[in-house]
PDB file of C-alpha atoms and ligand atoms in Angstrom:
ATOM      1  CA  MET A   1      17.830  24.458   6.432  1.00 48.00           C
ATOM      2  CA  ASN A   2      17.533  25.591   2.838  1.00 53.00           C
ATOM      3  CA  GLN A   3      13.854  25.529   1.944  1.00 77.00           C
ATOM      4  CA  LEU A   4      14.454  26.020  -1.774  1.00 90.00           C
ATOM      5  CA  ILE A   5      16.850  23.099  -2.299  1.00 91.00           C
ATOM      6  CA  ASN A   6      14.282  20.868  -0.597  1.00 92.00           C
ATOM      7  CA  LYS A   7      11.827  21.706  -3.364  1.00 94.00           C
ATOM      8  CA  VAL A   8      14.101  20.217  -6.045  1.00 96.00           C
ATOM      9  CA  LYS A   9      12.526  17.010  -7.337  1.00 95.00           C
ATOM     10  CA  MET A  10      12.448  14.562 -10.206  1.00 96.00           C
ATOM     11  CA  LEU A  11       9.194  14.510 -12.197  1.00 95.00           C
ATOM     12  CA  GLU A  12       8.268  11.356 -14.058  1.00 93.00           C
ATOM     13  CA  PHE A  13       5.865  11.504 -16.987  1.00 92.00           C
ATOM     14  CA  PRO A  14       3.952   8.551 -18.440  1.00 89.00           C
ATOM     15  CA  LYS A  15       5.590   6.937 -21.464  1.00 89.00           C
ATOM     16  CA  PHE A  16       3.341   5.310 -24.042  1.00 89.00           C
ATOM     17  CA  VAL A  17       4.789   2.514 -26.155  1.00 87.00           C
ATOM     18  CA  GLU A  18       2.768   2.085 -29.332  1.00 86.00           C
ATOM     19  CA  LYS A  19       2.976  -0.228 -32.314  1.00 87.00           C
ATOM     20  CA  ASP A  20       1.796   0.503 -35.839  1.00 86.00           C
ATOM     21  CA  GLU A  21      -1.341  -1.211 -37.180  1.00 86.00           C
ATOM     22  CA  ASP A  22       0.636  -4.348 -38.149  1.00 88.00           C
ATOM     23  CA  GLY A  23       2.174  -4.536 -34.715  1.00 86.00           C
ATOM     24  CA  LYS A  24       5.607  -4.438 -36.398  1.00 87.00           C
ATOM     25  CA  TRP A  25       7.188  -1.033 -35.692  1.00 89.00           C
ATOM     26  CA  GLY A  26       7.020   0.486 -32.266  1.00 90.00           C
ATOM     27  CA  ARG A  27       7.466   4.024 -31.062  1.00 89.00           C
ATOM     28  CA  ASN A  28       7.473   5.838 -27.735  1.00 90.00           C
ATOM     29  CA  PHE A  29       5.352   8.835 -27.004  1.00 90.00           C
ATOM     30  CA  ILE A  30       5.482  11.298 -24.095  1.00 91.00           C
ATOM     31  CA  ALA A  31       3.081  14.190 -23.513  1.00 88.00           C
ATOM     32  CA  ILE A  32       3.966  16.965 -21.104  1.00 87.00           C
ATOM     33  CA  THR A  33       0.983  19.021 -20.099  1.00 80.00           C
ATOM     34  CA  ASP A  34       1.799  21.944 -17.849  1.00 73.00           C
ATOM     35  CA  SER A  35      -1.577  22.094 -16.158  1.00 70.00           C
ATOM     36  CA  GLU A  36      -1.155  18.531 -14.926  1.00 68.00           C
ATOM     37  CA  SER A  37       2.387  18.157 -13.783  1.00 84.00           C
ATOM     38  CA  ILE A  38       4.686  21.110 -14.422  1.00 94.00           C
ATOM     39  CA  PRO A  39       4.588  23.323 -11.309  1.00 93.00           C
ATOM     40  CA  PHE A  40       4.428  26.559 -13.353  1.00 95.00           C
ATOM     41  CA  GLU A  41       3.053  28.032 -16.557  1.00 93.00           C
ATOM     42  CA  ILE A  42       5.587  27.398 -19.336  1.00 94.00           C
ATOM     43  CA  LYS A  43       6.757  30.657 -20.925  1.00 96.00           C
ATOM     44  CA  ARG A  44       9.963  29.479 -22.642  1.00 96.00           C
ATOM     45  CA  ILE A  45      11.531  26.276 -23.946  1.00 97.00           C
ATOM     46  CA  PHE A  46      15.180  25.997 -24.945  1.00 97.00           C
ATOM     47  CA  TYR A  47      17.624  23.220 -25.856  1.00 97.00           C
ATOM     48  CA  ILE A  48      21.279  22.533 -25.209  1.00 97.00           C
ATOM     49  CA  TYR A  49      22.746  20.079 -27.719  1.00 97.00           C
ATOM     50  CA  GLY A  50      25.797  19.411 -29.882  1.00 97.00           C
ATOM     51  CA  VAL A  51      28.108  19.499 -26.855  1.00 95.00           C
ATOM     52  CA  GLU A  52      31.581  18.666 -28.154  1.00 94.00           C
ATOM     53  CA  SER A  53      33.380  17.708 -24.953  1.00 94.00           C
ATOM     54  CA  LYS A  54      32.695  15.889 -21.701  1.00 91.00           C
ATOM     55  CA  GLU A  55      34.744  18.661 -20.062  1.00 95.00           C
ATOM     56  CA  LEU A  56      32.100  21.295 -20.744  1.00 96.00           C
ATOM     57  CA  VAL A  57      30.275  22.705 -17.722  1.00 97.00           C
ATOM     58  CA  ARG A  58      27.251  24.927 -18.442  1.00 97.00           C
ATOM     59  CA  GLY A  59      25.024  26.888 -16.115  1.00 97.00           C
ATOM     60  CA  LYS A  60      27.063  28.044 -13.099  1.00 97.00           C
ATOM     61  CA  HIS A  61      24.300  30.450 -12.237  1.00 98.00           C
ATOM     62  CA  ALA A  62      21.135  30.930 -10.193  1.00 98.00           C
ATOM     63  CA  ASN A  63      17.952  32.672 -11.299  1.00 98.00           C
ATOM     64  CA  ARG A  64      16.168  35.252  -9.198  1.00 97.00           C
ATOM     65  CA  LYS A  65      12.792  34.471 -10.790  1.00 97.00           C
ATOM     66  CA  SER A  66      12.843  31.553 -13.221  1.00 98.00           C
ATOM     67  CA  GLU A  67      11.856  28.045 -12.303  1.00 98.00           C
ATOM     68  CA  PHE A  68      12.901  25.220 -14.619  1.00 98.00           C
ATOM     69  CA  VAL A  69      12.286  21.612 -15.527  1.00 97.00           C
ATOM     70  CA  LEU A  70      15.301  20.005 -17.243  1.00 98.00           C
ATOM     71  CA  PHE A  71      15.015  16.868 -19.379  1.00 98.00           C
ATOM     72  CA  ASN A  72      17.539  14.899 -21.385  1.00 98.00           C
ATOM     73  CA  ILE A  73      15.243  13.927 -24.225  1.00 97.00           C
ATOM     74  CA  SER A  74      18.252  12.212 -25.804  1.00 97.00           C
ATOM     75  CA  GLY A  75      21.511  10.961 -24.273  1.00 98.00           C
ATOM     76  CA  SER A  76      22.506  11.924 -20.765  1.00 98.00           C
ATOM     77  CA  SER A  77      23.951  14.644 -18.574  1.00 98.00           C
ATOM     78  CA  LYS A  78      24.412  15.472 -14.926  1.00 98.00           C
ATOM     79  CA  VAL A  79      23.079  18.402 -12.948  1.00 98.00           C
ATOM     80  CA  ARG A  80      24.842  19.571  -9.798  1.00 98.00           C
ATOM     81  CA  ILE A  81      22.944  21.890  -7.513  1.00 97.00           C
ATOM     82  CA  ILE A  82      24.572  23.720  -4.638  1.00 95.00           C
ATOM     83  CA  SER A  83      22.848  25.471  -1.766  1.00 92.00           C
ATOM     84  CA  GLU A  84      24.139  28.680  -0.199  1.00 91.00           C
ATOM     85  CA  ASP A  85      25.562  26.605   2.680  1.00 90.00           C
ATOM     86  CA  SER A  86      27.487  24.455   0.140  1.00 91.00           C
ATOM     87  CA  ARG A  87      25.187  21.460   0.332  1.00 92.00           C
ATOM     88  CA  MET A  88      25.554  19.667  -3.002  1.00 95.00           C
ATOM     89  CA  GLU A  89      23.240  17.258  -4.813  1.00 96.00           C
ATOM     90  CA  VAL A  90      23.895  15.540  -8.157  1.00 98.00           C
ATOM     91  CA  TYR A  91      21.148  14.298 -10.469  1.00 98.00           C
ATOM     92  CA  THR A  92      21.581  12.202 -13.610  1.00 98.00           C
ATOM     93  CA  LEU A  93      19.246  12.941 -16.501  1.00 98.00           C
ATOM     94  CA  ASP A  94      19.070  10.032 -18.920  1.00 98.00           C
ATOM     95  CA  ARG A  95      15.391   9.298 -19.535  1.00 97.00           C
ATOM     96  CA  PRO A  96      13.229  11.394 -21.882  1.00 96.00           C
ATOM     97  CA  ASN A  97      10.212  11.092 -19.598  1.00 95.00           C
ATOM     98  CA  VAL A  98      11.982  12.226 -16.411  1.00 96.00           C
ATOM     99  CA  GLY A  99      12.618  15.889 -15.673  1.00 97.00           C
ATOM    100  CA  LEU A 100      14.341  17.724 -12.844  1.00 98.00           C
ATOM    101  CA  TYR A 101      12.354  20.562 -11.264  1.00 97.00           C
ATOM    102  CA  LEU A 102      14.428  23.490  -9.999  1.00 97.00           C
ATOM    103  CA  PRO A 103      12.765  26.357  -8.137  1.00 96.00           C
ATOM    104  CA  HIS A 104      14.214  29.850  -8.364  1.00 96.00           C
ATOM    105  CA  MET A 105      17.429  30.733  -6.454  1.00 96.00           C
ATOM    106  CA  ILE A 106      19.166  27.377  -6.939  1.00 96.00           C
ATOM    107  CA  TRP A 107      22.824  27.344  -8.007  1.00 97.00           C
ATOM    108  CA  LYS A 108      23.092  24.857 -10.887  1.00 98.00           C
ATOM    109  CA  GLU A 109      25.790  23.364 -13.072  1.00 98.00           C
ATOM    110  CA  MET A 110      25.187  21.004 -15.997  1.00 98.00           C
ATOM    111  CA  TYR A 111      28.015  18.715 -17.093  1.00 98.00           C
ATOM    112  CA  GLU A 112      29.086  15.309 -18.450  1.00 98.00           C
ATOM    113  CA  PHE A 113      26.893  15.740 -21.508  1.00 98.00           C
ATOM    114  CA  SER A 114      26.983  12.636 -23.709  1.00 97.00           C
ATOM    115  CA  GLU A 115      27.697  13.198 -27.415  1.00 96.00           C
ATOM    116  CA  ASP A 116      24.039  12.612 -28.267  1.00 97.00           C
ATOM    117  CA  SER A 117      22.759  14.738 -25.378  1.00 98.00           C
ATOM    118  CA  VAL A 118      19.772  16.969 -26.078  1.00 98.00           C
ATOM    119  CA  MET A 119      18.765  18.813 -22.930  1.00 98.00           C
ATOM    120  CA  MET A 120      15.341  20.402 -23.151  1.00 98.00           C
ATOM    121  CA  VAL A 121      14.557  23.087 -20.588  1.00 98.00           C
ATOM    122  CA  LEU A 122      11.090  24.372 -19.719  1.00 97.00           C
ATOM    123  CA  SER A 123      11.044  27.724 -17.975  1.00 97.00           C
ATOM    124  CA  SER A 124       8.494  29.783 -16.075  1.00 97.00           C
ATOM    125  CA  GLU A 125       9.895  33.067 -17.450  1.00 98.00           C
ATOM    126  CA  GLY A 126      11.022  34.606 -20.716  1.00 97.00           C
ATOM    127  CA  TYR A 127      14.774  35.230 -21.046  1.00 97.00           C
ATOM    128  CA  ASP A 128      16.035  38.161 -19.001  1.00 97.00           C
ATOM    129  CA  ALA A 129      19.805  38.393 -18.455  1.00 97.00           C
ATOM    130  CA  GLU A 130      19.199  40.626 -15.407  1.00 97.00           C
ATOM    131  CA  GLU A 131      17.637  37.835 -13.368  1.00 97.00           C
ATOM    132  CA  TYR A 132      20.739  35.616 -13.662  1.00 98.00           C
ATOM    133  CA  ILE A 133      23.229  35.563 -10.759  1.00 98.00           C
ATOM    134  CA  ARG A 134      26.550  34.356 -12.153  1.00 98.00           C
ATOM    135  CA  ASN A 135      28.715  34.815  -9.065  1.00 98.00           C
ATOM    136  CA  PHE A 136      28.398  32.251  -6.251  1.00 97.00           C
ATOM    137  CA  ASP A 137      29.211  34.721  -3.459  1.00 97.00           C
ATOM    138  CA  GLU A 138      26.539  37.078  -4.765  1.00 97.00           C
ATOM    139  CA  PHE A 139      24.080  34.155  -4.825  1.00 97.00           C
ATOM    140  CA  VAL A 140      24.860  33.337  -1.159  1.00 96.00           C
ATOM    141  CA  HIS A 141      24.463  36.994  -0.237  1.00 96.00           C
ATOM    142  CA  GLU A 142      21.083  37.274  -1.986  1.00 96.00           C
ATOM    143  CA  VAL A 143      19.706  34.081  -0.407  1.00 95.00           C
ATOM    144  CA  HIS A 144      20.600  35.456   3.038  1.00 93.00           C
ATOM    145  CA  ALA A 145      19.074  38.840   2.191  1.00 93.00           C
ATOM    146  CA  MET A 146      15.908  37.115   0.963  1.00 89.00           C
ATOM    147  CA  ARG A 147      15.637  35.150   4.214  1.00 85.00           C
ATOM    148  CA  HIS A 148      16.192  38.249   6.287  1.00 82.00           C
ATOM    149  CA  GLY A 149      13.398  40.027   4.389  1.00 81.00           C
ATOM    150  CA  LYS A 150      11.023  37.127   5.040  1.00 62.00           C
ATOM    151  CA  TYR A 151      11.982  37.092   8.713  1.00 52.00           C
ATOM    152  CA  LYS A 152      11.191  40.803   9.046  1.00 58.00           C
ATOM    153  CA  ASN A 153       7.783  40.299   7.419  1.00 57.00           C
ATOM    154  CA  ARG A 154       6.996  37.444   9.804  1.00 54.00           C
ATOM    155  CA  GLU A 155       7.826  39.700  12.755  1.00 52.00           C
ATOM    156  CA  LYS A 156       5.486  42.378  11.360  1.00 54.00           C
ATOM    157  CA  ARG A 157       2.692  39.809  11.000  1.00 54.00           C
ATOM    158  CA  LYS A 158       3.154  38.717  14.631  1.00 52.00           C
ATOM    159  CA  GLN A 159       2.822  42.314  15.795  1.00 50.00           C
ATOM    160  CA  THR A 160      -0.430  42.752  13.839  1.00 46.00           C
ATOM    161  CA  VAL A 161      -1.923  39.581  15.344  1.00 45.00           C
ATOM    162  CA  LYS A 162      -0.929  40.702  18.845  1.00 46.00           C
ATOM    163  CA  TRP A 163      -2.571  44.084  18.355  1.00 45.00           C
ATOM    164  CA  ARG A 164      -5.798  42.485  17.067  1.00 44.00           C
ATOM    165  CA  ARG A 165      -5.942  40.119  20.047  1.00 43.00           C
ATOM    166  CA  LYS A 166      -5.945  43.053  22.444  1.00 41.00           C
ATOM    167  CA  GLU A 167      -9.236  44.369  21.098  1.00 44.00           C
ATOM    168  CA  PRO A 168     -11.707  41.897  22.729  1.00 42.00           C
ATOM    169  CA  CYS A 169      -9.947  42.427  26.084  1.00 38.00           C
ATOM    170  CA  LYS A 170     -10.537  46.150  25.868  1.00 43.00           C
ATOM    171  CA  LEU A 171     -14.213  45.616  25.084  1.00 41.00           C
ATOM    172  CA  SER A 172     -14.762  43.284  28.052  1.00 40.00           C
ATOM    173  CA  THR A 173     -13.134  45.674  30.541  1.00 41.00           C
ATOM    174  CA  PRO A 174     -15.844  47.724  32.366  1.00 43.00           C
ATOM    175  CA  SER A 175     -15.433  51.446  31.808  1.00 40.00           C
TER     176      SER A 175
HETATM  177  P1  TYD B 201      23.536  30.739 -20.524  1.00 88.76           P
HETATM  178  O1  TYD B 201      22.411  31.077 -19.648  1.00 88.76           O
HETATM  179  O2  TYD B 201      24.897  31.089 -20.064  1.00 88.76           O
HETATM  180  O3  TYD B 201      23.478  29.207 -20.913  1.00 88.76           O
HETATM  181  P2  TYD B 201      23.668  27.930 -19.978  1.00 88.76           P
HETATM  182  O4  TYD B 201      22.612  28.002 -18.921  1.00 88.76           O
HETATM  183  O5  TYD B 201      23.504  26.793 -20.914  1.00 88.76           O
HETATM  184  O6  TYD B 201      25.016  27.961 -19.392  1.00 88.76           O
HETATM  185  O7  TYD B 201      23.252  31.402 -21.938  1.00 88.76           O
HETATM  186  C1  TYD B 201      24.151  31.307 -23.011  1.00 88.76           C
HETATM  187  C2  TYD B 201      23.866  32.430 -23.985  1.00 88.76           C
HETATM  188  O8  TYD B 201      22.596  32.242 -24.614  1.00 88.76           O
HETATM  189  C3  TYD B 201      23.847  33.784 -23.343  1.00 88.76           C
HETATM  190  O9  TYD B 201      24.485  34.701 -24.212  1.00 88.76           O
HETATM  191  C4  TYD B 201      22.388  34.146 -23.261  1.00 88.76           C
HETATM  192  C5  TYD B 201      21.755  33.368 -24.371  1.00 88.76           C
HETATM  193  N1  TYD B 201      20.395  32.897 -24.089  1.00 88.76           N
HETATM  194  C6  TYD B 201      19.306  33.459 -24.704  1.00 88.76           C
HETATM  195  O10 TYD B 201      19.440  34.396 -25.507  1.00 88.76           O
HETATM  196  N2  TYD B 201      18.062  32.991 -24.433  1.00 88.76           N
HETATM  197  C7  TYD B 201      17.861  31.961 -23.578  1.00 88.76           C
HETATM  198  O11 TYD B 201      16.697  31.535 -23.349  1.00 88.76           O
HETATM  199  C8  TYD B 201      19.001  31.391 -22.924  1.00 88.76           C
HETATM  200  C9  TYD B 201      18.847  30.264 -21.940  1.00 88.76           C
HETATM  201  C10 TYD B 201      20.243  31.876 -23.217  1.00 88.76           C
END
């Protein structure tokens, strides 16, 4: 089971509909406050817009460190995420108050941008080209390596606990 892909989720933010003093002209208002609902401290915001063709596919990468929340604050797009075992999920972004949270090490592809699409991306990290994995096989390899590392650490922890548990036994044994 891929733990990281299970952390992917849609985040919905409250939308306020307000009218002017005369009650004639309305407007919508959305506030995104990181401390309340974004699962990381925002270090970078960028936009993808002016996409000229429905054929365009962006992304096609995973990030070693960065976590993201993607919004279509105008228009619509789709986001395809793929796990290292080729499990695929597709999300549609078409509401300015709904964002898609992606943890690190998720393979992502953004596509089917509408003409008026403005995709706003919040990120937990500044831009660093070195933390992008742009080859799917390399991504799969690194996810497996990451898991293996975690597994080894868990084994080490077990050994430490075992060793500690021996201590009281030693003390209670008469010399
Ligand atoms: P890329 O990550 O390929 O964009 P996308 O995720 O939309 O496919 O980035 C496209 C180019 O823009 C690439 O040359 C790096 C640059 N870039 C920055 O300089 N800063 C940024 O924050 C981002 C996201 C990209």
